[in-house]
CSV table of N, CA, C and O in Angstrom, one decimal:
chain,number,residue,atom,x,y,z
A,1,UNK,N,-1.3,2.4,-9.8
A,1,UNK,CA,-0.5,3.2,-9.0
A,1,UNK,C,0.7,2.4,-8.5
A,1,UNK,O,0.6,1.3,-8.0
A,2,UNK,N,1.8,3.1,-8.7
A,2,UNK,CA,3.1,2.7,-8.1
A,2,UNK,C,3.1,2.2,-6.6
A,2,UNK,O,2.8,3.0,-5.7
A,3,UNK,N,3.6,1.0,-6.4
A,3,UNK,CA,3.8,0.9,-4.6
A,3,UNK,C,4.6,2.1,-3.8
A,3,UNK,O,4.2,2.4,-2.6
A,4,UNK,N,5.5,2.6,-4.3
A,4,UNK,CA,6.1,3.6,-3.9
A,4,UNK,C,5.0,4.7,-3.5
A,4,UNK,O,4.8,4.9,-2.3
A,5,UNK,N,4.2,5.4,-4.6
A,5,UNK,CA,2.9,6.1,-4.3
A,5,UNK,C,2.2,5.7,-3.7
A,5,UNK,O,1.4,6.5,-3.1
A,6,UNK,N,1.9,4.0,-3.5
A,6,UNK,CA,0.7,3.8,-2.3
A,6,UNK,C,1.2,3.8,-1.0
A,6,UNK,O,0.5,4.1,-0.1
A,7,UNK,N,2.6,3.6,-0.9
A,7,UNK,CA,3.1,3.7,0.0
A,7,UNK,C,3.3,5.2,0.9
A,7,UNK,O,3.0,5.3,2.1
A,8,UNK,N,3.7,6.0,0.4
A,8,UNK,CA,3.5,7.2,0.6
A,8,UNK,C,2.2,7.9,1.2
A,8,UNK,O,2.0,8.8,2.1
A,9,UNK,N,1.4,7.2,0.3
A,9,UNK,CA,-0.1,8.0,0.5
A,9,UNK,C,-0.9,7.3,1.5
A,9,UNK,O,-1.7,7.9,2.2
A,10,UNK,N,-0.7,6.0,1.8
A,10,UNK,CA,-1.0,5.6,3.6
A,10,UNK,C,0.4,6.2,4.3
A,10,UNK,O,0.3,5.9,5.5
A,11,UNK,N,1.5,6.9,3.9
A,11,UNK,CA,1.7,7.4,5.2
A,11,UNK,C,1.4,8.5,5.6
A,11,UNK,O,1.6,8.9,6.7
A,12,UNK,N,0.6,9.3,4.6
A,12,UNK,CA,0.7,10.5,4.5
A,12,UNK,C,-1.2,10.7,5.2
A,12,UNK,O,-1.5,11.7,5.8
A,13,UNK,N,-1.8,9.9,5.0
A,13,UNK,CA,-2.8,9.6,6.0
A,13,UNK,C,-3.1,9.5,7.0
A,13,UNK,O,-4.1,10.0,7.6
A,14,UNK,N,-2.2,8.5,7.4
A,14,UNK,CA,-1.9,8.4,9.0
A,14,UNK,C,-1.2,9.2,9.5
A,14,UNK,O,-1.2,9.2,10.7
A,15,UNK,N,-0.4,10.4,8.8
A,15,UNK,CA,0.2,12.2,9.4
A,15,UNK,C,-1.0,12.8,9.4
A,15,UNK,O,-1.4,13.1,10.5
A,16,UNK,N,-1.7,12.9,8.3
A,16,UNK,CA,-3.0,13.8,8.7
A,16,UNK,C,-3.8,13.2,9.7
A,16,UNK,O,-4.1,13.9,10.7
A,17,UNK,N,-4.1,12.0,9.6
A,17,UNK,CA,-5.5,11.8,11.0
A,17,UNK,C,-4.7,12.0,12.3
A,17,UNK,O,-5.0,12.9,13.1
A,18,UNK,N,-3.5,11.2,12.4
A,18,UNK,CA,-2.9,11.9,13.5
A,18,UNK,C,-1.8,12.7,14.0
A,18,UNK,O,-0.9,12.6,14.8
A,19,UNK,N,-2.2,13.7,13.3
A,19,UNK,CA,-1.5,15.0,13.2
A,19,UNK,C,-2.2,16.4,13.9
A,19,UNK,O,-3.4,16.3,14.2
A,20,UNK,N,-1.7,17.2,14.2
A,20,UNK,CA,-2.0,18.4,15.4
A,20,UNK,C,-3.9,19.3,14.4
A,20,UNK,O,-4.2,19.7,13.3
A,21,UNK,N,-4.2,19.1,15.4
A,21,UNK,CA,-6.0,19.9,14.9
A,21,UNK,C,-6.0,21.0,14.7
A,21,UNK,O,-6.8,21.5,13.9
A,22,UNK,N,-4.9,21.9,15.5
A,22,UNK,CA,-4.6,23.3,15.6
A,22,UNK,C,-5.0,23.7,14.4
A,22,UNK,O,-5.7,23.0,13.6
A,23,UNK,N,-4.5,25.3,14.1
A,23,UNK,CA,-4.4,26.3,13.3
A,23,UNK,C,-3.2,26.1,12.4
A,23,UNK,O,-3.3,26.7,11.3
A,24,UNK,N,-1.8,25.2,12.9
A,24,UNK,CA,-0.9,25.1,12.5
A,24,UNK,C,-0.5,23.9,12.7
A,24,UNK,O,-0.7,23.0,13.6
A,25,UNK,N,0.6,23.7,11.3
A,25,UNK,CA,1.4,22.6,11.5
A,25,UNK,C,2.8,22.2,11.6
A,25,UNK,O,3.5,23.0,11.0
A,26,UNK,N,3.6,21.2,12.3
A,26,UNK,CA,5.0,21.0,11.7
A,26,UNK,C,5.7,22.2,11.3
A,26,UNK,O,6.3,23.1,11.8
A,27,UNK,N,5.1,21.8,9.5
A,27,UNK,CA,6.2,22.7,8.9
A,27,UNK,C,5.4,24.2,8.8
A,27,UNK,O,5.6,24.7,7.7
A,28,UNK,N,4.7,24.9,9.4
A,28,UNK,CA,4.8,26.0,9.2
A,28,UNK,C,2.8,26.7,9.5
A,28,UNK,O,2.3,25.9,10.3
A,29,UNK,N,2.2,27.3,9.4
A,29,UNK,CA,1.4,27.8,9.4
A,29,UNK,C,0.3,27.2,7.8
A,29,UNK,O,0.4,27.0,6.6
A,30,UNK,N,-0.9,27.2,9.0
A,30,UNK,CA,-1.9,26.7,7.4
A,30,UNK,C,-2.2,27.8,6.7
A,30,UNK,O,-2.3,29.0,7.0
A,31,UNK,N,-2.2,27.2,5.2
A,31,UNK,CA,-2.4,28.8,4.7
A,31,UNK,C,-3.9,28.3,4.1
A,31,UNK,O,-4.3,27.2,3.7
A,32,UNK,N,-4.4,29.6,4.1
A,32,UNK,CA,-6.2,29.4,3.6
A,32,UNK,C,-6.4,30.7,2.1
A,32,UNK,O,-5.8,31.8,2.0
A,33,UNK,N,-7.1,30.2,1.4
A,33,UNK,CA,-7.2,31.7,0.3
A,33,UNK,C,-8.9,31.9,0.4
A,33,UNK,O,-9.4,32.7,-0.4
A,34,UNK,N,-9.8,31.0,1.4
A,34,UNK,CA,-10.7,31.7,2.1
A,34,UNK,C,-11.4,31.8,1.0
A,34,UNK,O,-12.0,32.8,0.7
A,35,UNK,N,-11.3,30.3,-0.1
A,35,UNK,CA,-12.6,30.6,-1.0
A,35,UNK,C,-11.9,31.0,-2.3
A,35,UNK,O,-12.4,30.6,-3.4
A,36,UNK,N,-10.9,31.6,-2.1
A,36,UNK,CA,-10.3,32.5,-3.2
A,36,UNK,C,-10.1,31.5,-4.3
A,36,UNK,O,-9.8,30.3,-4.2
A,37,UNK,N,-10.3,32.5,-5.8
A,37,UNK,CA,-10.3,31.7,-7.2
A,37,UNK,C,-9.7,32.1,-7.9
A,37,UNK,O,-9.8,31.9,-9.1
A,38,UNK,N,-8.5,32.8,-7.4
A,38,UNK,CA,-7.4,33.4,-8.1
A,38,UNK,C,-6.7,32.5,-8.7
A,38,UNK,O,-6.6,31.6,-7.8
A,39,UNK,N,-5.9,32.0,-9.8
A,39,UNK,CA,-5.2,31.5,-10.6
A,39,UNK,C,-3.9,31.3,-9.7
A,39,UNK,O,-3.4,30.2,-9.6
A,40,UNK,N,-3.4,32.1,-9.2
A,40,UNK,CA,-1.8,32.1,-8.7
A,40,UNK,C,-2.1,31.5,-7.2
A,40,UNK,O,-1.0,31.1,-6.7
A,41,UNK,N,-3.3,31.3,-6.3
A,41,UNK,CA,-3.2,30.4,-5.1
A,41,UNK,C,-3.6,28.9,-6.1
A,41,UNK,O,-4.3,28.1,-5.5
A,42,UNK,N,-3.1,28.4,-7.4
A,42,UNK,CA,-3.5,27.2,-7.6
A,42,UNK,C,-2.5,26.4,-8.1
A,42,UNK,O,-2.6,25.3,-8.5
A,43,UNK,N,-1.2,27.4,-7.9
A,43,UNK,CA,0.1,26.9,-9.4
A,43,UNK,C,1.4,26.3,-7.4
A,43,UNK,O,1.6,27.0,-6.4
A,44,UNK,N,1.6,25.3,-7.8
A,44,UNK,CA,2.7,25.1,-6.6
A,44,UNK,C,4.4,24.5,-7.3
A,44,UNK,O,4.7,23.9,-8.3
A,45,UNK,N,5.2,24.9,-6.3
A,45,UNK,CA,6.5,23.8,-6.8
A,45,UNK,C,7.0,23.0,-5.6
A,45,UNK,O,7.0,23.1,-4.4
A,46,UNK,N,7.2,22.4,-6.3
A,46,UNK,CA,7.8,21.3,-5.5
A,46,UNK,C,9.2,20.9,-5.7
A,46,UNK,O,9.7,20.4,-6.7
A,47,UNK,N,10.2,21.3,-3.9
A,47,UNK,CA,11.1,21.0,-4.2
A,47,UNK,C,11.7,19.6,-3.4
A,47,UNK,O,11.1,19.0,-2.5
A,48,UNK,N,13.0,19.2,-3.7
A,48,UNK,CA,13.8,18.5,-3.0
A,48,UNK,C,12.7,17.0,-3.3
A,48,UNK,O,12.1,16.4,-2.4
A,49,UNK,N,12.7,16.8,-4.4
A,49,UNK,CA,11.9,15.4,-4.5
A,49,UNK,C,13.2,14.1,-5.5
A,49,UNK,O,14.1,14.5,-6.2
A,50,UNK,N,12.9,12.8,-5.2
A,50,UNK,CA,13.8,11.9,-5.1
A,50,UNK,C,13.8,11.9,-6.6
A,50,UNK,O,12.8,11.9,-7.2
A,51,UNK,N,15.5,11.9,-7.2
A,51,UNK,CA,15.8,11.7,-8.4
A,51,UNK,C,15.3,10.4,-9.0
A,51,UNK,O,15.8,10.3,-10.2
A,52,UNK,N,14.4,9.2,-8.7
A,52,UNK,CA,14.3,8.5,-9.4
A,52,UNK,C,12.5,8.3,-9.4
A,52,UNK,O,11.9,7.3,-9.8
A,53,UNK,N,12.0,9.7,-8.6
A,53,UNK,CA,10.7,9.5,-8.8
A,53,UNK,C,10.3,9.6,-10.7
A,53,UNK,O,11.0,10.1,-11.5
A,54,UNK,N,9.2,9.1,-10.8
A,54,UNK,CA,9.0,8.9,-12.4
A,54,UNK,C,7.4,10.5,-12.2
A,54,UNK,O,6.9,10.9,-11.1
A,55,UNK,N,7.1,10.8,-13.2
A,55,UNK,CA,6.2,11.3,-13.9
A,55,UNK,C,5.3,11.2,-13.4
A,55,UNK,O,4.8,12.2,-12.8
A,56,UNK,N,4.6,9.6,-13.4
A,56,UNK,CA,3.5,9.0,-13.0
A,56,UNK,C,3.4,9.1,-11.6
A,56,UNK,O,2.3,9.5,-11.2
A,57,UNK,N,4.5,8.9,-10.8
A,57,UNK,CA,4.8,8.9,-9.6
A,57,UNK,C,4.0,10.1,-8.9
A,57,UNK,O,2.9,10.2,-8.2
A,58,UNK,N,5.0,11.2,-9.4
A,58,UNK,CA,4.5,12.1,-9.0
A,58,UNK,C,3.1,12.9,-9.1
A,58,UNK,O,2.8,13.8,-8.3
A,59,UNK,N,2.3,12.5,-10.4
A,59,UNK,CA,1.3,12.8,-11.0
A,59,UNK,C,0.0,12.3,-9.9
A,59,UNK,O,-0.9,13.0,-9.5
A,60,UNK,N,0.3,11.1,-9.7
A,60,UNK,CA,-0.2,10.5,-8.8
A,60,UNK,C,-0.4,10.7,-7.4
A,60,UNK,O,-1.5,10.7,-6.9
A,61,UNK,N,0.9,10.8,-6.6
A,61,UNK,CA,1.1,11.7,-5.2
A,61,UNK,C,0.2,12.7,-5.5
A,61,UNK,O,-1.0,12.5,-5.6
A,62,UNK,N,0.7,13.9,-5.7
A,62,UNK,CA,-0.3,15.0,-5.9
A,62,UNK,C,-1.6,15.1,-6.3
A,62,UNK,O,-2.1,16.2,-5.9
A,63,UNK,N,-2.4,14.1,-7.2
A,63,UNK,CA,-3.7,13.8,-8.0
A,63,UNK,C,-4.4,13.2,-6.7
A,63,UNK,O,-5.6,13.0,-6.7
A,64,UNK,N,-3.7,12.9,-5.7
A,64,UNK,CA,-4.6,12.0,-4.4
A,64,UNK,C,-5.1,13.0,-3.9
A,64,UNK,O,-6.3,12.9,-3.8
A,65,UNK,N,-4.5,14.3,-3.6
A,65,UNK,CA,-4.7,15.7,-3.0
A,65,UNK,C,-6.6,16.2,-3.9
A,65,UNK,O,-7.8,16.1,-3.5
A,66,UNK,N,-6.3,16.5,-4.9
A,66,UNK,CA,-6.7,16.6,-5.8
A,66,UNK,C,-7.1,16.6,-7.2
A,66,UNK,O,-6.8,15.6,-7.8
A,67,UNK,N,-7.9,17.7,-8.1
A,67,UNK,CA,-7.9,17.5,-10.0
A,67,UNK,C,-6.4,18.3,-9.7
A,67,UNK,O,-5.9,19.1,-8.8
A,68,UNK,N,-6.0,17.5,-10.9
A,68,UNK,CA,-5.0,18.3,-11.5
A,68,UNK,C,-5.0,18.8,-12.6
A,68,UNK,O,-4.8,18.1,-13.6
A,69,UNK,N,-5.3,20.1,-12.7
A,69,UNK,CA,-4.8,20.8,-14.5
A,69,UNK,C,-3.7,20.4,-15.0
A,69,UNK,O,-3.6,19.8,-16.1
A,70,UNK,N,-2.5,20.7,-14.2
A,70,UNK,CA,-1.4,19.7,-15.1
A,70,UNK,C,-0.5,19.7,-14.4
A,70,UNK,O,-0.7,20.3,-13.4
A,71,UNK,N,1.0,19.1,-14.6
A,71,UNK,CA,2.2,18.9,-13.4
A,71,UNK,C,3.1,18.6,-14.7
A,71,UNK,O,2.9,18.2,-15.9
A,72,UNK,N,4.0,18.9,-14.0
A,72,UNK,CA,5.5,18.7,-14.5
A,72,UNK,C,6.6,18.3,-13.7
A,72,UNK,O,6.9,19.0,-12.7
A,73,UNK,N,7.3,17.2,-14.0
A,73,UNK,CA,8.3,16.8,-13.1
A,73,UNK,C,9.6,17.4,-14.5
A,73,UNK,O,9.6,17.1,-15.7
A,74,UNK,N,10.3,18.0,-13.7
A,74,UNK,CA,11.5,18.7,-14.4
A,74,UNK,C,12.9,17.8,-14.5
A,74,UNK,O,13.5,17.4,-13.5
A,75,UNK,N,13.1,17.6,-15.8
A,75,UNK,CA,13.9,17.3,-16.2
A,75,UNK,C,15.4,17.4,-16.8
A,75,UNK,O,15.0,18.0,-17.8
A,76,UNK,N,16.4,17.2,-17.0
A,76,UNK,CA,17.5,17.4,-17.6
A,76,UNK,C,17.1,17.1,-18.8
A,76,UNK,O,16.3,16.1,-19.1
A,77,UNK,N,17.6,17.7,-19.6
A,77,UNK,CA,16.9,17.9,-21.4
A,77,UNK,C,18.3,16.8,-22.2
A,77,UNK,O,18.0,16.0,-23.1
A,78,UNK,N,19.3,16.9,-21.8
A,78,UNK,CA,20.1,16.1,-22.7
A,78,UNK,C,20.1,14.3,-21.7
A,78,UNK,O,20.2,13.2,-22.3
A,79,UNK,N,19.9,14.6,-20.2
A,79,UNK,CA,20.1,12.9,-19.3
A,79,UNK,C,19.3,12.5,-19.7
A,79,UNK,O,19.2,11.5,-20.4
A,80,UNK,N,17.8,13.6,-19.1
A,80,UNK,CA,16.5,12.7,-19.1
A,80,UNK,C,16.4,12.6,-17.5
A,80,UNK,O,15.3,12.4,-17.2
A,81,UNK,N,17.1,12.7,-16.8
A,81,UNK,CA,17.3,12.5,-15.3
A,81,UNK,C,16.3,13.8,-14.6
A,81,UNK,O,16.3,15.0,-14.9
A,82,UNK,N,15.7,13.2,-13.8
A,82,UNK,CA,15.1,14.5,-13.0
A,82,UNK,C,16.1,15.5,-12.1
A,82,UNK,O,17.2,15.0,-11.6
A,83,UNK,N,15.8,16.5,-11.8
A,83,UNK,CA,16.5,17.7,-11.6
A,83,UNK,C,15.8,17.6,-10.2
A,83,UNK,O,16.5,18.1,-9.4
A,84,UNK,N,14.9,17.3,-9.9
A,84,UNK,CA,14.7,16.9,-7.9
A,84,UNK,C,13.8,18.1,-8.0
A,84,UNK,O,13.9,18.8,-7.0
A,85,UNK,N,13.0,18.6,-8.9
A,85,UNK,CA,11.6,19.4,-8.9
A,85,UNK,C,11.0,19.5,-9.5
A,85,UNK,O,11.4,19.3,-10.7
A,86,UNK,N,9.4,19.7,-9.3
A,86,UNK,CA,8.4,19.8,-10.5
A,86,UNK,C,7.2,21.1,-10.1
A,86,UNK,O,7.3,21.7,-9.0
A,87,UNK,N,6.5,21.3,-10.8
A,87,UNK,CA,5.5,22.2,-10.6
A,87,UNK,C,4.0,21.7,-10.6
A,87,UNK,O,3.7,21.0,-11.6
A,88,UNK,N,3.0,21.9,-9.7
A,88,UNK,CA,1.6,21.4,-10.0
A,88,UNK,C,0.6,22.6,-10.2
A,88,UNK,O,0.4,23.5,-9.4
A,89,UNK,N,0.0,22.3,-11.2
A,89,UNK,CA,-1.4,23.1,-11.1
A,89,UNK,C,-3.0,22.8,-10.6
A,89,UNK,O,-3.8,22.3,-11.4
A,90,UNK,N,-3.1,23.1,-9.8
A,90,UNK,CA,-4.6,22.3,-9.1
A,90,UNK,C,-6.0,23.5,-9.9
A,90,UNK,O,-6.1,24.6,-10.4
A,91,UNK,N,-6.8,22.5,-9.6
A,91,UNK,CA,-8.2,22.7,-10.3
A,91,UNK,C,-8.6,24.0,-9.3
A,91,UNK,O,-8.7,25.1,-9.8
A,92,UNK,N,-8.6,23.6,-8.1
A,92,UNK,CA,-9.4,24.1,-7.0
A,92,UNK,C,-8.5,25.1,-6.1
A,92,UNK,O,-8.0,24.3,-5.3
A,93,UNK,N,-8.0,26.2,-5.9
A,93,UNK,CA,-7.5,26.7,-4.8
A,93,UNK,C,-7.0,25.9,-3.6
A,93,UNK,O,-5.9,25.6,-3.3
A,94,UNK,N,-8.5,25.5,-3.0
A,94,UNK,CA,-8.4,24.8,-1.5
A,94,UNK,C,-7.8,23.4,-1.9
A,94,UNK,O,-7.2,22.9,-0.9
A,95,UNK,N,-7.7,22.8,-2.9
A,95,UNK,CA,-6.6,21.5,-3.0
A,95,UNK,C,-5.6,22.0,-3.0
A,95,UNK,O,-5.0,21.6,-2.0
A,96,UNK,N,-5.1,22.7,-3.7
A,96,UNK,CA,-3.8,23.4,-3.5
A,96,UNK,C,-3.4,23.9,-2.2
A,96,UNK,O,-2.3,23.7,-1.7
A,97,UNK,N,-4.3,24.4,-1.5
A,97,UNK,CA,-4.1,24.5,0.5
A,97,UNK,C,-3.5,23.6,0.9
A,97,UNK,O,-2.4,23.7,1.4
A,98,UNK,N,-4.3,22.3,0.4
A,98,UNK,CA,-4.3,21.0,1.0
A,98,UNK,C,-3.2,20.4,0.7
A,98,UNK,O,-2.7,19.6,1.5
A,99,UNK,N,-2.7,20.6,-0.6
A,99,UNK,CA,-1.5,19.7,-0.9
A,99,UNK,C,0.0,20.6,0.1
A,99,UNK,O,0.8,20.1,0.8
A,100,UNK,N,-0.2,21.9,-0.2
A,100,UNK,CA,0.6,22.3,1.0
A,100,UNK,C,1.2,21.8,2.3
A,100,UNK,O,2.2,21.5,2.8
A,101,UNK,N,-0.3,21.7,2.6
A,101,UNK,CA,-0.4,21.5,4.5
A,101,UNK,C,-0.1,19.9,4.4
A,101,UNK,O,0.3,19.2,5.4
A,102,UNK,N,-0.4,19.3,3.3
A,102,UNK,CA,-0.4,17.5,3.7
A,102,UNK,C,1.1,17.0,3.1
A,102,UNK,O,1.7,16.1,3.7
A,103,UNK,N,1.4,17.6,1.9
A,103,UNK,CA,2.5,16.7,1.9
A,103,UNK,C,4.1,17.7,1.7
A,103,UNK,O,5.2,17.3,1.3
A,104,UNK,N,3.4,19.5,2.2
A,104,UNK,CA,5.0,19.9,2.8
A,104,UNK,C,5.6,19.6,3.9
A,104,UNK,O,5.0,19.7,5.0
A,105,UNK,N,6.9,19.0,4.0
A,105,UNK,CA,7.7,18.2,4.9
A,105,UNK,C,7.8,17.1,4.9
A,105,UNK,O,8.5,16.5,5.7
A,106,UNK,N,6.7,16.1,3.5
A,106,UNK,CA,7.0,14.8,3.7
A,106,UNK,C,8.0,14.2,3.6
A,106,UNK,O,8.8,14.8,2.7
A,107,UNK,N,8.5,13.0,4.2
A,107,UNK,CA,9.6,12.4,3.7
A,107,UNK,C,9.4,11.2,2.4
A,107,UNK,O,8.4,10.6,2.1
A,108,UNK,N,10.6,11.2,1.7
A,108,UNK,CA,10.7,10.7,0.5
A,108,UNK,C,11.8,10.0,0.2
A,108,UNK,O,12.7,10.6,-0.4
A,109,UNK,N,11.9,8.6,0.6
A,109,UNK,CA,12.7,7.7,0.3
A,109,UNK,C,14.3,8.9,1.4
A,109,UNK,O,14.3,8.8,2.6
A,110,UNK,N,15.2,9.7,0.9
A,110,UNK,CA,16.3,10.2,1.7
A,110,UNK,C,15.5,11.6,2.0
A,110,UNK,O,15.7,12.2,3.1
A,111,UNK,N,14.8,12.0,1.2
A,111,UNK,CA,14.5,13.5,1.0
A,111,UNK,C,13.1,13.7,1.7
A,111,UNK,O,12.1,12.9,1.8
A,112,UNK,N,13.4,15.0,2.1
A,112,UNK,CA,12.4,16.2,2.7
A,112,UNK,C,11.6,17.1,1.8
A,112,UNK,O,12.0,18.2,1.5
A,113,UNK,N,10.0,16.2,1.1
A,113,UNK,CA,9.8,17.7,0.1
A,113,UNK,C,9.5,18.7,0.9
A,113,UNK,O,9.4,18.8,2.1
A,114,UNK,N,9.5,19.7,-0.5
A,114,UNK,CA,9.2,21.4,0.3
A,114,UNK,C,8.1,21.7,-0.8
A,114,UNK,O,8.5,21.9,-1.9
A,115,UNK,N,7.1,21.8,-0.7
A,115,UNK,CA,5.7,22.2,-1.5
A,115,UNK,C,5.5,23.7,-0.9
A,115,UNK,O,5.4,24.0,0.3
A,116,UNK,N,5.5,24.4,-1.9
A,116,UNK,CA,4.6,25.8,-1.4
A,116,UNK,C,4.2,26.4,-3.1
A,116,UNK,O,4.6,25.9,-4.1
A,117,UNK,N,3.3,27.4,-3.1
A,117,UNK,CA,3.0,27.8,-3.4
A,117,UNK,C,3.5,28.7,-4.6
A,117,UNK,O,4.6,28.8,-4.2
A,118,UNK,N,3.5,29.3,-5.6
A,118,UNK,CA,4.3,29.8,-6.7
A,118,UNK,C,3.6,31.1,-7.2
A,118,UNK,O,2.5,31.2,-7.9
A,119,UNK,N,4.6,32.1,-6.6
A,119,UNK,CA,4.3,33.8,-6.8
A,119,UNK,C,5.5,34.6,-7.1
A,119,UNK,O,6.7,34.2,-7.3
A,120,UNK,N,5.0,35.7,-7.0
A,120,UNK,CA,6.3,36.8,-7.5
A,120,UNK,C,7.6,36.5,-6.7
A,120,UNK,O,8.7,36.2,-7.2
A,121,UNK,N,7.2,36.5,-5.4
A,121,UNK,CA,7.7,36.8,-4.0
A,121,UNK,C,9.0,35.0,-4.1
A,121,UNK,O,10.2,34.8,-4.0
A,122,UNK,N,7.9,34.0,-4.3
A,122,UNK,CA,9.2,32.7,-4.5
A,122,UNK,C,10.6,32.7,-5.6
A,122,UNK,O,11.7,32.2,-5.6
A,123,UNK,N,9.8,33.7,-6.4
A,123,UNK,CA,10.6,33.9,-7.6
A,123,UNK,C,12.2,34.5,-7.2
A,123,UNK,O,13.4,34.0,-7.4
A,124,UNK,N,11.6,36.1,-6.5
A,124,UNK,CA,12.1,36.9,-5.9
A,124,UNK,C,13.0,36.4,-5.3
A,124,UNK,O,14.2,36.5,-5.7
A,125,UNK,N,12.6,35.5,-4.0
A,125,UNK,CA,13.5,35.2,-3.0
A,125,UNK,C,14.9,34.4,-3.8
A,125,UNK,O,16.0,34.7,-3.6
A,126,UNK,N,14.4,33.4,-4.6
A,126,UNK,CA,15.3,32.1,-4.5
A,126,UNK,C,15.9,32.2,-6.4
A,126,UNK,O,16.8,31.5,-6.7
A,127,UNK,N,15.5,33.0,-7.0
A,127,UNK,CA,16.1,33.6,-8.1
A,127,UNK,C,15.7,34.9,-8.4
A,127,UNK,O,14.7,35.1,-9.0
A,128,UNK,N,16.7,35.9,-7.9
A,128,UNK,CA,16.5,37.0,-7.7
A,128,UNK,C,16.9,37.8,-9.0
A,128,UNK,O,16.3,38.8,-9.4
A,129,UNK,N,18.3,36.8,-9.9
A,129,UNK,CA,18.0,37.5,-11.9
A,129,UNK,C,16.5,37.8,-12.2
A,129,UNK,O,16.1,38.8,-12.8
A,130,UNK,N,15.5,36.9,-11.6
A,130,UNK,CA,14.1,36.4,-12.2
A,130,UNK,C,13.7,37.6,-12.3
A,130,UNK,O,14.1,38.3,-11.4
A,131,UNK,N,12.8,38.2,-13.3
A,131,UNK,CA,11.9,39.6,-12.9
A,131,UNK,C,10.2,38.8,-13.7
A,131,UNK,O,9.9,38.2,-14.8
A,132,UNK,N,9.4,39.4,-12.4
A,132,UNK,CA,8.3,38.8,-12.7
A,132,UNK,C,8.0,40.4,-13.9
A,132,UNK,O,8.4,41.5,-13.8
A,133,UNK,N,7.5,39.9,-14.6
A,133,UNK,CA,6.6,41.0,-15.4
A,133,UNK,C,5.1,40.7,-15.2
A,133,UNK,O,4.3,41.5,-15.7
């Protein structure tokens, strides 16, 4: 594991244990799928992540949460340079909760990620050409 990822993941430790017990957090409301085994509470994206995080990097941040089925950190096809987003697919629903609630809003070297969740409705909002079929 990269020091950068261990780094991260004891900070991101010490946000959870001493972080609010509530119902809610920081960035926003916990979200729960209450068990649920639906396929689409398991697929997330991830945005605003640092251009010189690697593959592994990120493979690893997110694999702390939980299994991962698989991840993609997104690339520029002719640099090779990351494009500052990737997508995860978790094994489990409730990891995918968790990766939400634990590392949306972390800080990252300059940047603020934004992790949520990937449905019609994200599609919708933020590329509205998109049509889900």
């Amino acid at each position: 594991m990269s020091r950068m990822v261990t780094q991260i993941i004891s900070t991101m430790e010490t946000q959870v244990s001493n972080g609010p017990s509530g119902t809610s957090l920081p960035n926003g409301p916990v979200i729960s799928t209450n068990g649920a085994t639906d396929d689409s509470k398991t697929n997330l994206i991830v945005n605003y992540l640092p251009q010189n995080m690697t593959q592994e990097e990120f493979k690893s941040l997110f694999g702390s949460i939980g299994e991962i089925e698989s991840c993609k950190l997104v690339r520029d096809k002719i640099t090779g340079q990351s494009l500052g987003y990737g997508f995860v697919n978790y094994v489990d629903p409730n990891d995918a909760d968790k990766a939400i609630n634990t590392l949306n809003g972390l800080k990252l070297q300059t940047k603020t990620i934004k992790v949520v969740a990937v449905d019609e409705n994200v599609f919708q909002v933020n590329f509205p050409a998109i049509k889900m079929i």
